[in-house]
Amino acid sequence: MGGAYLQPPDPHSHSHKASSKKPGCFLSKTTCAWLACGFLSLALLHLLCCSPAGSQRAALSPLLQYINNTYSFVSTVPGPGPPVEVEEEERSSCNYAVGKWVWAPGHARRYNATECNVKESHDCIRNGRPDTGYLDWRWQPADGCPLPAFDAAAFLSAVRGKHVAFVGDSMARNQAQSLICLLSAAFPYRLLYRDSGPGPRKHNFWRYAFPAYDVKVSFYWTPFLLRATGKSEDESVRDNHVHLDALGDRWAADADTIDVAVLAAAHWLLNGAIYYNGSRMVGAHGYPELNVTGVGYAWPLRVAYRAAVDRLSAAGGRPRTVVLATFSPSHFEGKPTNDPTACAKTEPYKDGESDMEWMYREVRDVVYDEANAARARATSGNGSSASATRVEVLDVSKLASMRPDGHPGLYMHDHPFANGAPPEGMYSDCLHFCLPGPVDTFNEILLQILRKRR
Ligand SMILES: *[C@@H]1O[C@H](CO)[C@@H](O)[C@H](O)[C@H]1NC(C)=O
Ligand SMILES: *[C@@H]1O[C@H](CO)[C@@H](O)[C@H](O)[C@H]1NC(C)=O
Ligand SMILES: *[C@@H]1O[C@H](CO)[C@@H](O)[C@H](O)[C@H]1NC(C)=O
Ligand SMILES: *[C@@H]1O[C@H](CO)[C@@H](O)[C@H](O)[C@H]1NC(C)=O
Ligand SMILES: *[C@@H]1O[C@H](CO)[C@@H](O)[C@H](O)[C@H]1NC(C)=O
């Protein structure tokens, strides 16, 4: 692997891809939006535990203003179109990354999230969300390419005898919990372990078994993929300390047992962290007050994905599939996280209604670059173990960006309107998806990736 690649970017070189995107709103529109986006997510992640209402607001407002001014959102949403027939024929290759949401009554009404133990804040139906139209859409890939509805038996036979592990942040967990729900609605399961602990921690490390197919599905909370201490372990801590030379301990210890790995990380890197190599601090993102190199988020994200894929490629000749998921953006749309109208939409965007692509393209490029680099290493390498690993991209950015209606919003809380208006300063979750909801589509595409011949 290229040594130069693993060095932090020179902050004075404007030719370097990552270093030319230094933080600072005078530099680039994209950088600024990312920063704002990152702070929004950070605020959201923070509030999920223990932030006093409104405490983040003052610091956020200039950035929110920026996004608000950069974007104009069309407020009129046309009604749903006519049903579209699903093509059943097999296609040799489909691009699931592009397409549109089409009206398909009942398509996403496939399980009761209370029965599959999802995180309470994603169980929108239990929390009293009154509208259900967000469950009536399916993703139609471009060029008439078929994307079949999720089929639990097909999924389990595609991974028979295998260990499927989701590794990453809360979007990885969102997808992992969706998969458990989709599978357990059709097949018996056993909970093998789930970490105990206060509040959200009980959702951070768990494993289910589906004995009929000898399949295991795990989730490893590792929002940087790498070893990290601080906020990602304890919400009451402000900072993230991330070790570029080591992977997250728990998943790395199990890496040899994983047959299918789904990796998703980015939100926490956008939010900022202090990075170390061994005991040496090599840089930071989002800490202008520290006198260290600003490394941005793209470079550490590349280091993290590369280290993770290398680790999964190294383990003993086992044929393995590594799936890198792209960024799933939030939909605060320039509103504060405690604005009750944030992500209150009840239908997807229409084509062209909101182009969020510039917001997620940079992170998506990192994912594609790392997937391509890993494939190149595998085919040029001499070892048989490297070439036994298949690397795929699960590109959900476009389909996720078109679903402002699929988030819990205020329904991350139990019956937020129980006493009339929601309490002052109540937060909305415009980042994760309701379960059931649009994130089930991530698993429909994952199934097609796993069924594809190597
Ligand atoms: C960490 O430092 C070692 C030794 O200087 C170097 O070989 C390696 O590339 C560095 N790793 C990163 C991620 O910068
Ligand atoms: C967003 O823009 C609208 C209209 O341009 C304005 O009324 C509103 O106050 C802005 N919101 C924020 C958070 O700046
Ligand atoms: C979901 O399951 C729970 C627990 O079994 C039950 O109380 C609830 O009524 C169910 N919800 C729906 C919408 O069926
Ligand atoms: C920051 O670091 C540079 C180079 O190490 C040093 O020259 C400078 O004095 C430092 N500034 C502060 C405020 O510590
Ligand atoms: C492959 O092996 C040959 C001979 O052992 C060696 O010369 C070459 O550098 C190796 N290539 C790679 C990519 O490791």
Coordinates of C-alpha atoms and ligand atoms in Angstrom, one line a residue:
M1 CA 0.0 0.0 0.0
G2 CA 1.2 3.5 -0.7
G3 CA 3.1 4.9 2.2
A4 CA 2.5 8.5 1.2
Y5 CA -1.2 7.8 1.3
L6 CA -1.0 7.1 5.0
Q7 CA 0.6 10.4 5.9
P8 CA -1.6 13.2 7.0
P9 CA -2.1 15.7 4.3
D10 CA 0.3 18.7 4.3
P11 CA -1.8 21.6 5.5
H12 CA 0.1 24.0 3.3
S13 CA -0.3 22.0 0.1
H14 CA -3.3 23.0 -2.0
S15 CA -2.8 20.2 -4.4
H16 CA -3.8 17.5 -2.0
K17 CA -7.3 16.4 -2.3
A18 CA -8.1 16.4 1.4
S19 CA -6.0 19.4 2.5
S20 CA -7.6 21.7 0.0
K21 CA -10.9 21.2 1.9
K22 CA -9.7 22.6 5.2
P23 CA -12.5 23.8 7.5
G24 CA -13.5 27.4 7.2
C25 CA -16.5 28.9 5.7
F26 CA -14.6 31.2 3.5
L27 CA -13.0 28.3 1.7
S28 CA -15.6 26.2 0.1
K29 CA -19.3 25.9 0.1
T30 CA -19.1 22.1 0.4
T31 CA -16.9 22.2 3.3
C32 CA -19.1 24.6 5.2
A33 CA -22.2 22.6 4.5
W34 CA -20.4 19.5 5.7
L35 CA -19.4 21.2 8.9
A36 CA -23.0 22.3 9.4
C37 CA -24.2 18.9 8.6
G38 CA -21.7 17.4 11.0
F39 CA -22.7 19.7 13.8
L40 CA -26.3 18.9 13.3
S41 CA -25.6 15.2 13.6
L42 CA -23.4 15.8 16.6
A43 CA -26.1 17.7 18.3
L44 CA -28.5 14.9 17.5
L45 CA -26.2 12.2 18.7
H46 CA -25.7 14.2 21.8
L47 CA -29.3 14.7 22.5
L48 CA -30.0 11.1 22.2
C49 CA -28.5 10.7 25.6
C50 CA -28.2 13.6 27.8
S51 CA -28.0 17.1 26.5
P52 CA -30.0 19.7 28.2
A53 CA -32.6 21.1 25.8
G54 CA -31.4 23.9 23.7
S55 CA -27.8 24.0 24.9
Q56 CA -26.3 23.5 21.5
R57 CA -28.4 26.0 19.8
A58 CA -26.4 29.1 20.1
A59 CA -23.3 27.5 18.7
L60 CA -25.2 26.0 15.8
S61 CA -27.2 28.9 14.5
P62 CA -24.6 30.5 12.2
L63 CA -24.1 27.2 10.5
L64 CA -27.8 26.4 10.2
Q65 CA -28.2 29.9 8.7
Y66 CA -25.7 28.9 6.1
I67 CA -27.4 25.8 5.0
N68 CA -30.8 27.5 5.0
N69 CA -29.4 30.2 2.7
T70 CA -27.7 27.9 0.4
Y71 CA -30.7 25.8 -0.3
S72 CA -34.2 26.5 -1.3
F73 CA -36.7 23.7 -0.7
V74 CA -39.8 23.5 -2.8
S75 CA -42.7 23.2 -0.4
T76 CA -45.4 21.7 -2.7
V77 CA -45.3 18.0 -3.0
P78 CA -47.3 16.4 -5.8
G79 CA -49.5 13.4 -5.0
P80 CA -48.4 9.9 -5.4
G81 CA -48.3 8.5 -8.9
P82 CA -49.9 5.3 -10.3
P83 CA -48.6 1.9 -9.2
V84 CA -45.8 0.6 -11.3
E85 CA -45.4 -3.0 -12.2
V86 CA -42.3 -4.8 -10.8
E87 CA -40.3 -6.4 -13.5
E88 CA -39.4 -9.9 -12.4
E89 CA -36.9 -10.9 -15.0
E90 CA -33.3 -11.3 -14.0
R91 CA -30.8 -8.7 -15.0
S92 CA -27.1 -9.4 -15.2
S93 CA -26.2 -6.1 -13.6
C94 CA -28.3 -3.4 -12.2
N95 CA -27.4 0.0 -10.9
Y96 CA -29.4 0.3 -7.7
A97 CA -27.8 3.6 -6.8
V98 CA -30.0 5.7 -9.1
G99 CA -33.7 5.5 -9.5
K100 CA -36.9 6.9 -8.0
W101 CA -39.4 6.2 -5.3
V102 CA -42.7 4.9 -6.7
W103 CA -46.0 4.6 -4.9
A104 CA -46.5 1.0 -3.8
P105 CA -49.1 0.6 -1.1
G106 CA -48.0 -1.6 1.8
H107 CA -44.6 -2.2 0.4
A108 CA -42.7 -1.3 3.6
R109 CA -45.3 -2.6 6.1
R110 CA -43.5 -5.8 6.8
Y111 CA -42.9 -6.1 10.5
N112 CA -43.8 -4.8 13.9
A113 CA -40.7 -3.1 15.3
T114 CA -41.7 -3.5 18.9
E115 CA -41.5 -7.3 18.4
C116 CA -38.0 -7.2 17.0
N117 CA -36.5 -5.0 19.8
V118 CA -35.5 -2.0 17.8
K119 CA -34.2 1.1 19.5
E120 CA -37.2 2.7 21.0
S121 CA -36.5 6.0 19.2
H122 CA -36.9 4.3 15.8
D123 CA -40.2 2.6 16.6
C124 CA -42.3 5.4 15.1
I125 CA -45.5 3.5 15.1
R126 CA -45.3 2.6 18.8
N127 CA -44.3 6.2 19.5
G128 CA -47.6 7.3 17.9
R129 CA -46.7 8.6 14.5
P130 CA -50.1 9.0 12.9
D131 CA -49.3 9.0 9.2
T132 CA -48.3 5.8 7.5
G133 CA -47.9 6.9 3.9
Y134 CA -44.1 6.7 4.3
L135 CA -44.5 2.9 4.3
D136 CA -46.1 2.9 0.9
W137 CA -43.1 3.5 -1.4
R138 CA -40.6 1.2 -3.1
W139 CA -37.4 2.1 -4.8
Q140 CA -37.4 1.7 -8.5
P141 CA -33.9 1.6 -9.9
A142 CA -33.3 3.4 -13.2
D143 CA -33.7 1.7 -16.6
G144 CA -36.5 -0.5 -15.3
C145 CA -34.1 -2.6 -13.4
P146 CA -36.0 -4.8 -10.9
L147 CA -35.5 -4.6 -7.2
P148 CA -37.5 -7.4 -5.7
A149 CA -39.2 -6.9 -2.3
F150 CA -37.1 -8.3 0.6
D151 CA -37.3 -12.1 0.8
A152 CA -36.1 -13.5 4.1
A153 CA -35.7 -17.0 2.8
A154 CA -33.6 -15.8 -0.1
F155 CA -31.5 -13.7 2.2
L156 CA -30.9 -16.5 4.7
S157 CA -30.0 -19.0 1.9
A158 CA -27.6 -16.5 0.4
V159 CA -25.7 -16.4 3.7
R160 CA -26.4 -20.0 4.9
G161 CA -23.9 -21.0 7.6
K162 CA -22.4 -17.6 7.7
H163 CA -21.8 -14.7 10.1
V164 CA -23.1 -11.3 8.8
A165 CA -21.7 -8.4 10.8
F166 CA -22.6 -4.7 10.6
V167 CA -19.8 -2.5 11.8
G168 CA -20.0 1.2 12.2
D169 CA -22.2 4.0 13.4
S170 CA -25.9 4.5 14.1
M171 CA -26.8 4.2 10.5
A172 CA -25.1 0.8 10.4
R173 CA -27.2 -0.1 13.4
N174 CA -30.4 1.3 11.8
Q175 CA -29.8 -1.1 8.8
A176 CA -28.8 -4.0 11.1
Q177 CA -31.9 -3.7 13.1
S178 CA -34.0 -3.5 10.0
L179 CA -32.4 -6.8 8.8
I180 CA -33.2 -8.5 12.1
C181 CA -36.8 -7.3 11.8
L182 CA -37.2 -8.4 8.2
L183 CA -35.7 -11.9 9.0
S184 CA -37.4 -12.5 12.3
A185 CA -40.8 -11.6 10.9
A186 CA -40.4 -14.8 8.8
F187 CA -38.1 -17.1 10.7
P188 CA -37.4 -18.1 14.3
Y189 CA -34.4 -16.5 15.9
R190 CA -32.4 -16.5 19.1
L191 CA -30.7 -13.6 20.8
L192 CA -27.1 -14.8 21.5
Y193 CA -26.0 -11.7 23.4
R194 CA -26.8 -8.1 23.9
D195 CA -24.7 -5.8 26.0
S196 CA -26.4 -4.7 29.1
G197 CA -25.9 -1.1 30.1
P198 CA -27.8 2.1 30.6
G199 CA -29.9 3.7 27.9
P200 CA -28.8 3.3 24.3
R201 CA -25.8 1.2 25.2
K202 CA -27.8 -2.0 25.1
H203 CA -28.2 -1.5 21.3
N204 CA -24.4 -1.2 20.7
F205 CA -23.2 -4.8 20.7
W206 CA -25.5 -7.8 19.9
R207 CA -25.8 -10.9 17.9
Y208 CA -28.8 -12.9 16.7
A209 CA -28.9 -16.4 15.3
F210 CA -31.3 -17.8 12.7
P211 CA -30.9 -21.6 13.4
A212 CA -32.9 -22.8 10.4
Y213 CA -30.1 -21.5 8.2
D214 CA -27.3 -21.5 10.7
V215 CA -26.9 -17.8 10.2
K216 CA -25.6 -15.2 12.7
V217 CA -26.1 -11.4 12.4
S218 CA -24.1 -9.1 14.7
F219 CA -23.8 -5.4 15.2
Y220 CA -20.6 -3.7 16.5
W221 CA -20.9 -0.1 17.5
T222 CA -17.7 1.4 16.1
P223 CA -18.5 4.8 14.6
F224 CA -15.0 5.5 13.4
L225 CA -14.3 1.8 12.5
L226 CA -11.0 2.5 14.3
R227 CA -10.2 2.3 18.0
A228 CA -11.8 5.4 19.7
T229 CA -12.2 6.6 23.2
G230 CA -14.2 9.5 24.5
K231 CA -17.6 10.5 23.3
S232 CA -18.3 7.4 21.3
E233 CA -18.0 5.4 24.5
D234 CA -19.5 7.9 26.8
E235 CA -22.0 10.5 25.6
S236 CA -21.2 12.8 28.5
V237 CA -17.6 13.3 27.2
R238 CA -17.2 16.1 24.7
D239 CA -14.3 14.8 22.5
N240 CA -13.4 11.9 20.3
H241 CA -9.9 10.5 20.4
V242 CA -9.3 8.2 17.5
H243 CA -6.3 5.9 16.9
L244 CA -5.5 5.7 13.2
D245 CA -3.2 2.7 13.8
A246 CA -5.7 0.4 15.4
L247 CA -9.2 -0.9 14.6
G248 CA -12.1 -1.0 17.0
D249 CA -11.2 -3.7 19.5
R250 CA -14.4 -5.7 19.6
W251 CA -15.0 -6.1 15.9
A252 CA -11.4 -6.6 15.1
A253 CA -11.2 -9.4 17.6
D254 CA -14.0 -11.2 15.8
A255 CA -12.9 -10.3 12.3
D256 CA -11.7 -13.8 11.5
T257 CA -15.2 -15.1 12.2
I258 CA -17.0 -12.7 9.9
D259 CA -18.1 -13.9 6.4
V260 CA -20.1 -10.8 5.3
A261 CA -19.2 -7.4 6.7
V262 CA -21.3 -4.3 6.1
L263 CA -19.3 -1.2 7.0
A264 CA -20.9 2.2 7.5
A265 CA -19.1 5.2 9.0
A266 CA -18.9 8.9 8.2
H267 CA -21.2 11.0 10.4
W268 CA -18.8 10.9 13.4
L269 CA -15.8 11.7 11.2
L270 CA -17.6 14.7 9.8
N271 CA -18.4 15.9 13.4
G272 CA -14.7 15.9 14.3
A273 CA -12.1 14.1 16.3
I274 CA -8.6 14.2 17.5
Y275 CA -6.4 11.7 15.7
Y276 CA -3.4 9.7 17.0
N277 CA -0.8 7.4 15.5
G278 CA 0.5 5.4 18.4
S279 CA 0.9 8.0 21.2
R280 CA 1.5 10.8 18.8
M281 CA -1.3 13.3 18.0
V282 CA -1.2 13.6 14.2
G283 CA -4.0 16.1 13.7
A284 CA -7.6 16.9 14.3
H285 CA -10.8 17.9 12.5
G286 CA -13.2 20.4 14.1
Y287 CA -10.7 21.7 16.7
P288 CA -9.5 25.0 15.4
E289 CA -8.4 25.9 19.0
L290 CA -5.8 23.0 19.0
N291 CA -2.5 23.9 17.4
V292 CA -2.4 20.7 15.3
T293 CA -2.7 19.9 11.6
G294 CA -6.3 20.1 10.4
V295 CA -6.8 16.7 8.7
G296 CA -10.4 17.1 7.5
Y297 CA -12.6 14.1 7.5
A298 CA -11.8 12.5 4.2
W299 CA -8.3 11.4 5.0
P300 CA -9.1 9.7 8.3
L301 CA -12.2 8.1 6.6
R302 CA -9.9 6.6 3.9
V303 CA -7.5 5.4 6.6
A304 CA -10.4 3.8 8.5
Y305 CA -11.9 2.1 5.5
R306 CA -8.6 0.9 4.2
A307 CA -7.5 -0.6 7.6
A308 CA -10.9 -2.3 8.0
V309 CA -10.9 -3.8 4.5
D310 CA -7.3 -4.9 4.9
R311 CA -8.1 -6.6 8.2
L312 CA -11.0 -8.5 6.6
S313 CA -8.9 -9.5 3.6
A314 CA -6.0 -10.7 5.8
A315 CA -7.8 -13.4 7.6
G316 CA -7.0 -16.9 6.5
G317 CA -8.3 -17.7 3.1
R318 CA -11.9 -17.5 4.0
P319 CA -14.0 -16.3 1.1
R320 CA -15.5 -13.1 2.4
T321 CA -17.7 -10.3 1.2
V322 CA -17.1 -6.8 2.4
V323 CA -19.8 -4.3 1.7
L324 CA -19.1 -0.6 2.0
A325 CA -22.2 1.5 2.5
T326 CA -22.3 5.1 1.3
F327 CA -23.5 8.1 3.3
S328 CA -27.1 8.5 4.3
P329 CA -27.7 12.2 4.8
S330 CA -29.9 13.9 7.4
H331 CA -32.9 16.1 6.6
F332 CA -32.9 19.0 9.0
E333 CA -33.1 21.2 6.0
G334 CA -31.5 24.1 7.8
K335 CA -33.8 23.9 10.8
P336 CA -32.6 23.6 14.4
T337 CA -32.7 20.0 15.7
N338 CA -35.3 21.2 18.2
D339 CA -37.6 22.7 15.6
P340 CA -40.8 20.7 15.7
T341 CA -41.3 21.2 11.9
A342 CA -37.9 19.7 11.1
C343 CA -38.4 16.7 8.8
A344 CA -42.2 16.8 9.2
K345 CA -42.7 15.9 5.5
T346 CA -44.9 13.0 4.8
E347 CA -43.9 12.1 1.2
P348 CA -40.6 11.6 -0.6
Y349 CA -39.0 14.2 -2.7
K350 CA -39.8 14.1 -6.4
D351 CA -37.0 14.0 -8.9
G352 CA -35.3 17.4 -8.9
E353 CA -37.2 18.7 -5.9
S354 CA -34.1 18.7 -3.8
D355 CA -30.7 18.0 -5.1
M356 CA -28.6 16.9 -2.1
E357 CA -26.0 15.3 -4.2
W358 CA -23.3 17.8 -3.5
M359 CA -23.8 17.2 0.2
Y360 CA -23.0 13.5 0.0
R361 CA -20.7 13.2 -3.0
E362 CA -17.4 13.7 -1.2
V363 CA -18.1 11.0 1.3
R364 CA -19.4 8.7 -1.4
D365 CA -16.3 9.2 -3.4
V366 CA -14.2 8.0 -0.5
V367 CA -16.2 4.8 -0.3
Y368 CA -15.9 4.1 -4.1
D369 CA -12.2 5.0 -4.1
E370 CA -11.5 2.6 -1.3
A371 CA -13.6 -0.2 -2.8
N372 CA -11.7 0.2 -6.1
A373 CA -8.3 0.4 -4.3
A374 CA -9.1 -2.8 -2.4
R375 CA -10.1 -4.6 -5.6
A376 CA -6.9 -3.5 -7.3
R377 CA -4.8 -4.7 -4.3
A378 CA -6.7 -8.0 -4.3
T379 CA -6.0 -8.7 -8.0
S380 CA -2.4 -7.5 -8.0
G381 CA -1.5 -9.3 -4.8
N382 CA 0.2 -12.7 -4.7
G383 CA -1.6 -14.0 -1.7
S384 CA -4.7 -16.1 -2.2
S385 CA -6.4 -14.6 0.9
A386 CA -6.6 -11.1 -0.6
S387 CA -8.3 -12.3 -3.8
A388 CA -10.8 -14.3 -1.8
T389 CA -12.4 -11.1 -0.5
R390 CA -15.1 -9.5 -2.6
V391 CA -15.6 -5.8 -2.0
E392 CA -18.9 -4.2 -3.0
V393 CA -20.4 -0.8 -2.6
L394 CA -23.9 -0.4 -1.2
D395 CA -24.8 3.0 -2.6
V396 CA -27.8 4.3 -0.7
S397 CA -27.0 8.0 -0.8
K398 CA -29.5 9.0 -3.5
L399 CA -32.4 6.9 -2.3
A400 CA -31.9 8.0 1.3
S401 CA -31.6 11.6 0.4
M402 CA -35.0 11.5 -1.3
R403 CA -36.8 10.4 1.9
P404 CA -37.2 13.3 4.2
D405 CA -40.5 11.7 5.2
G406 CA -38.9 8.5 6.6
H407 CA -37.3 9.8 9.7
P408 CA -38.8 9.6 13.2
G409 CA -38.7 13.4 13.7
L410 CA -40.5 14.1 16.9
Y411 CA -41.7 10.5 17.0
M412 CA -38.3 9.5 18.3
H413 CA -40.1 10.3 21.6
D414 CA -43.1 8.3 22.9
H415 CA -46.3 10.2 21.9
P416 CA -44.8 13.7 21.7
F417 CA -48.2 15.3 21.3
A418 CA -49.7 13.5 24.3
N419 CA -50.1 16.9 26.1
G420 CA -51.1 18.9 23.1
A421 CA -48.1 20.7 21.7
P422 CA -44.7 19.0 22.0
P423 CA -42.7 20.3 25.0
E424 CA -40.5 23.4 24.2
G425 CA -37.1 22.4 22.8
M426 CA -38.0 18.8 22.1
Y427 CA -35.6 17.3 19.6
S428 CA -36.3 15.7 16.2
D429 CA -34.4 12.8 14.7
C430 CA -34.0 13.6 11.0
L431 CA -31.1 11.3 10.5
H432 CA -32.1 7.7 11.3
F433 CA -35.1 6.1 9.6
C434 CA -38.2 4.8 11.2
L435 CA -38.4 1.0 11.4
P436 CA -40.1 -0.2 9.3
G437 CA -39.2 2.4 6.8
P438 CA -36.9 3.4 3.9
V439 CA -33.9 1.7 5.5
D440 CA -35.5 -1.7 4.7
T441 CA -34.6 -0.9 1.1
F442 CA -30.9 -0.9 2.1
N443 CA -31.4 -4.6 2.9
E444 CA -33.3 -5.2 -0.3
I445 CA -30.2 -4.0 -2.2
L446 CA -27.9 -5.9 0.1
L447 CA -29.7 -9.1 -0.7
Q448 CA -29.2 -8.5 -4.5
I449 CA -25.5 -7.8 -3.9
L450 CA -25.1 -11.1 -1.9
R451 CA -27.0 -13.1 -4.5
K452 CA -24.8 -11.8 -7.3
R453 CA -22.3 -14.4 -8.5
R454 CA -18.8 -13.7 -7.5
Ligands
LIG1 C1 1.8 5.7 11.8 O1 3.2 5.8 12.0 C2 3.9 4.8 11.3 C3 5.4 4.9 11.7 O2 5.8 6.2 11.5 C4 3.7 4.9 9.8 O3 4.4 3.8 9.2 C5 2.3 4.7 9.5 O4 2.0 4.9 8.1 C6 1.5 5.8 10.3 N1 0.1 5.5 10.1 C7 -0.8 6.5 9.8 C8 -2.2 6.0 9.6 O5 -0.5 7.6 9.6
LIG2 C1 -34.6 30.0 7.0 O1 -35.1 30.8 6.0 C2 -36.4 31.3 6.2 C3 -36.8 32.0 4.9 O2 -35.7 32.3 4.1 C4 -36.4 32.1 7.5 O3 -37.7 32.6 7.7 C5 -35.9 31.3 8.6 O4 -35.8 32.1 9.8 C6 -34.6 30.7 8.3 N1 -34.2 29.7 9.4 C7 -33.0 29.7 10.0 C8 -32.8 28.7 11.0 O5 -32.2 30.5 9.7
LIG3 C1 -46.7 -4.6 17.8 O1 -46.5 -5.5 18.8 C2 -46.7 -5.1 20.1 C3 -46.2 -6.1 21.1 O2 -46.6 -7.4 20.7 C4 -48.2 -4.9 20.3 O3 -48.5 -4.4 21.6 C5 -48.6 -3.8 19.3 O4 -50.0 -3.6 19.3 C6 -48.2 -4.2 17.9 N1 -48.4 -3.1 17.0 C7 -49.1 -3.2 15.8 C8 -49.2 -1.9 15.0 O5 -49.6 -4.2 15.4
LIG4 C1 1.8 26.1 17.0 O1 2.7 25.2 16.5 C2 3.8 25.8 15.7 C3 4.7 24.7 15.1 O2 4.8 23.7 16.0 C4 4.6 26.8 16.6 O3 5.6 27.4 15.9 C5 3.6 27.8 17.2 O4 4.3 28.6 18.1 C6 2.5 27.1 17.9 N1 1.5 28.1 18.3 C7 1.0 28.2 19.5 C8 0.0 29.3 19.7 O5 1.2 27.4 20.4
LIG5 C1 4.6 -11.2 -6.2 O1 5.6 -12.1 -6.0 C2 6.8 -11.9 -6.8 C3 7.8 -13.0 -6.7 O2 7.7 -13.6 -5.4 C4 7.3 -10.5 -6.4 O3 8.5 -10.2 -7.2 C5 6.3 -9.4 -6.6 O4 6.8 -8.2 -6.1 C6 5.0 -9.8 -5.8 N1 4.0 -8.8 -6.1 C7 3.2 -8.3 -5.2 C8 2.2 -7.3 -5.7 O5 3.3 -8.6 -4.0

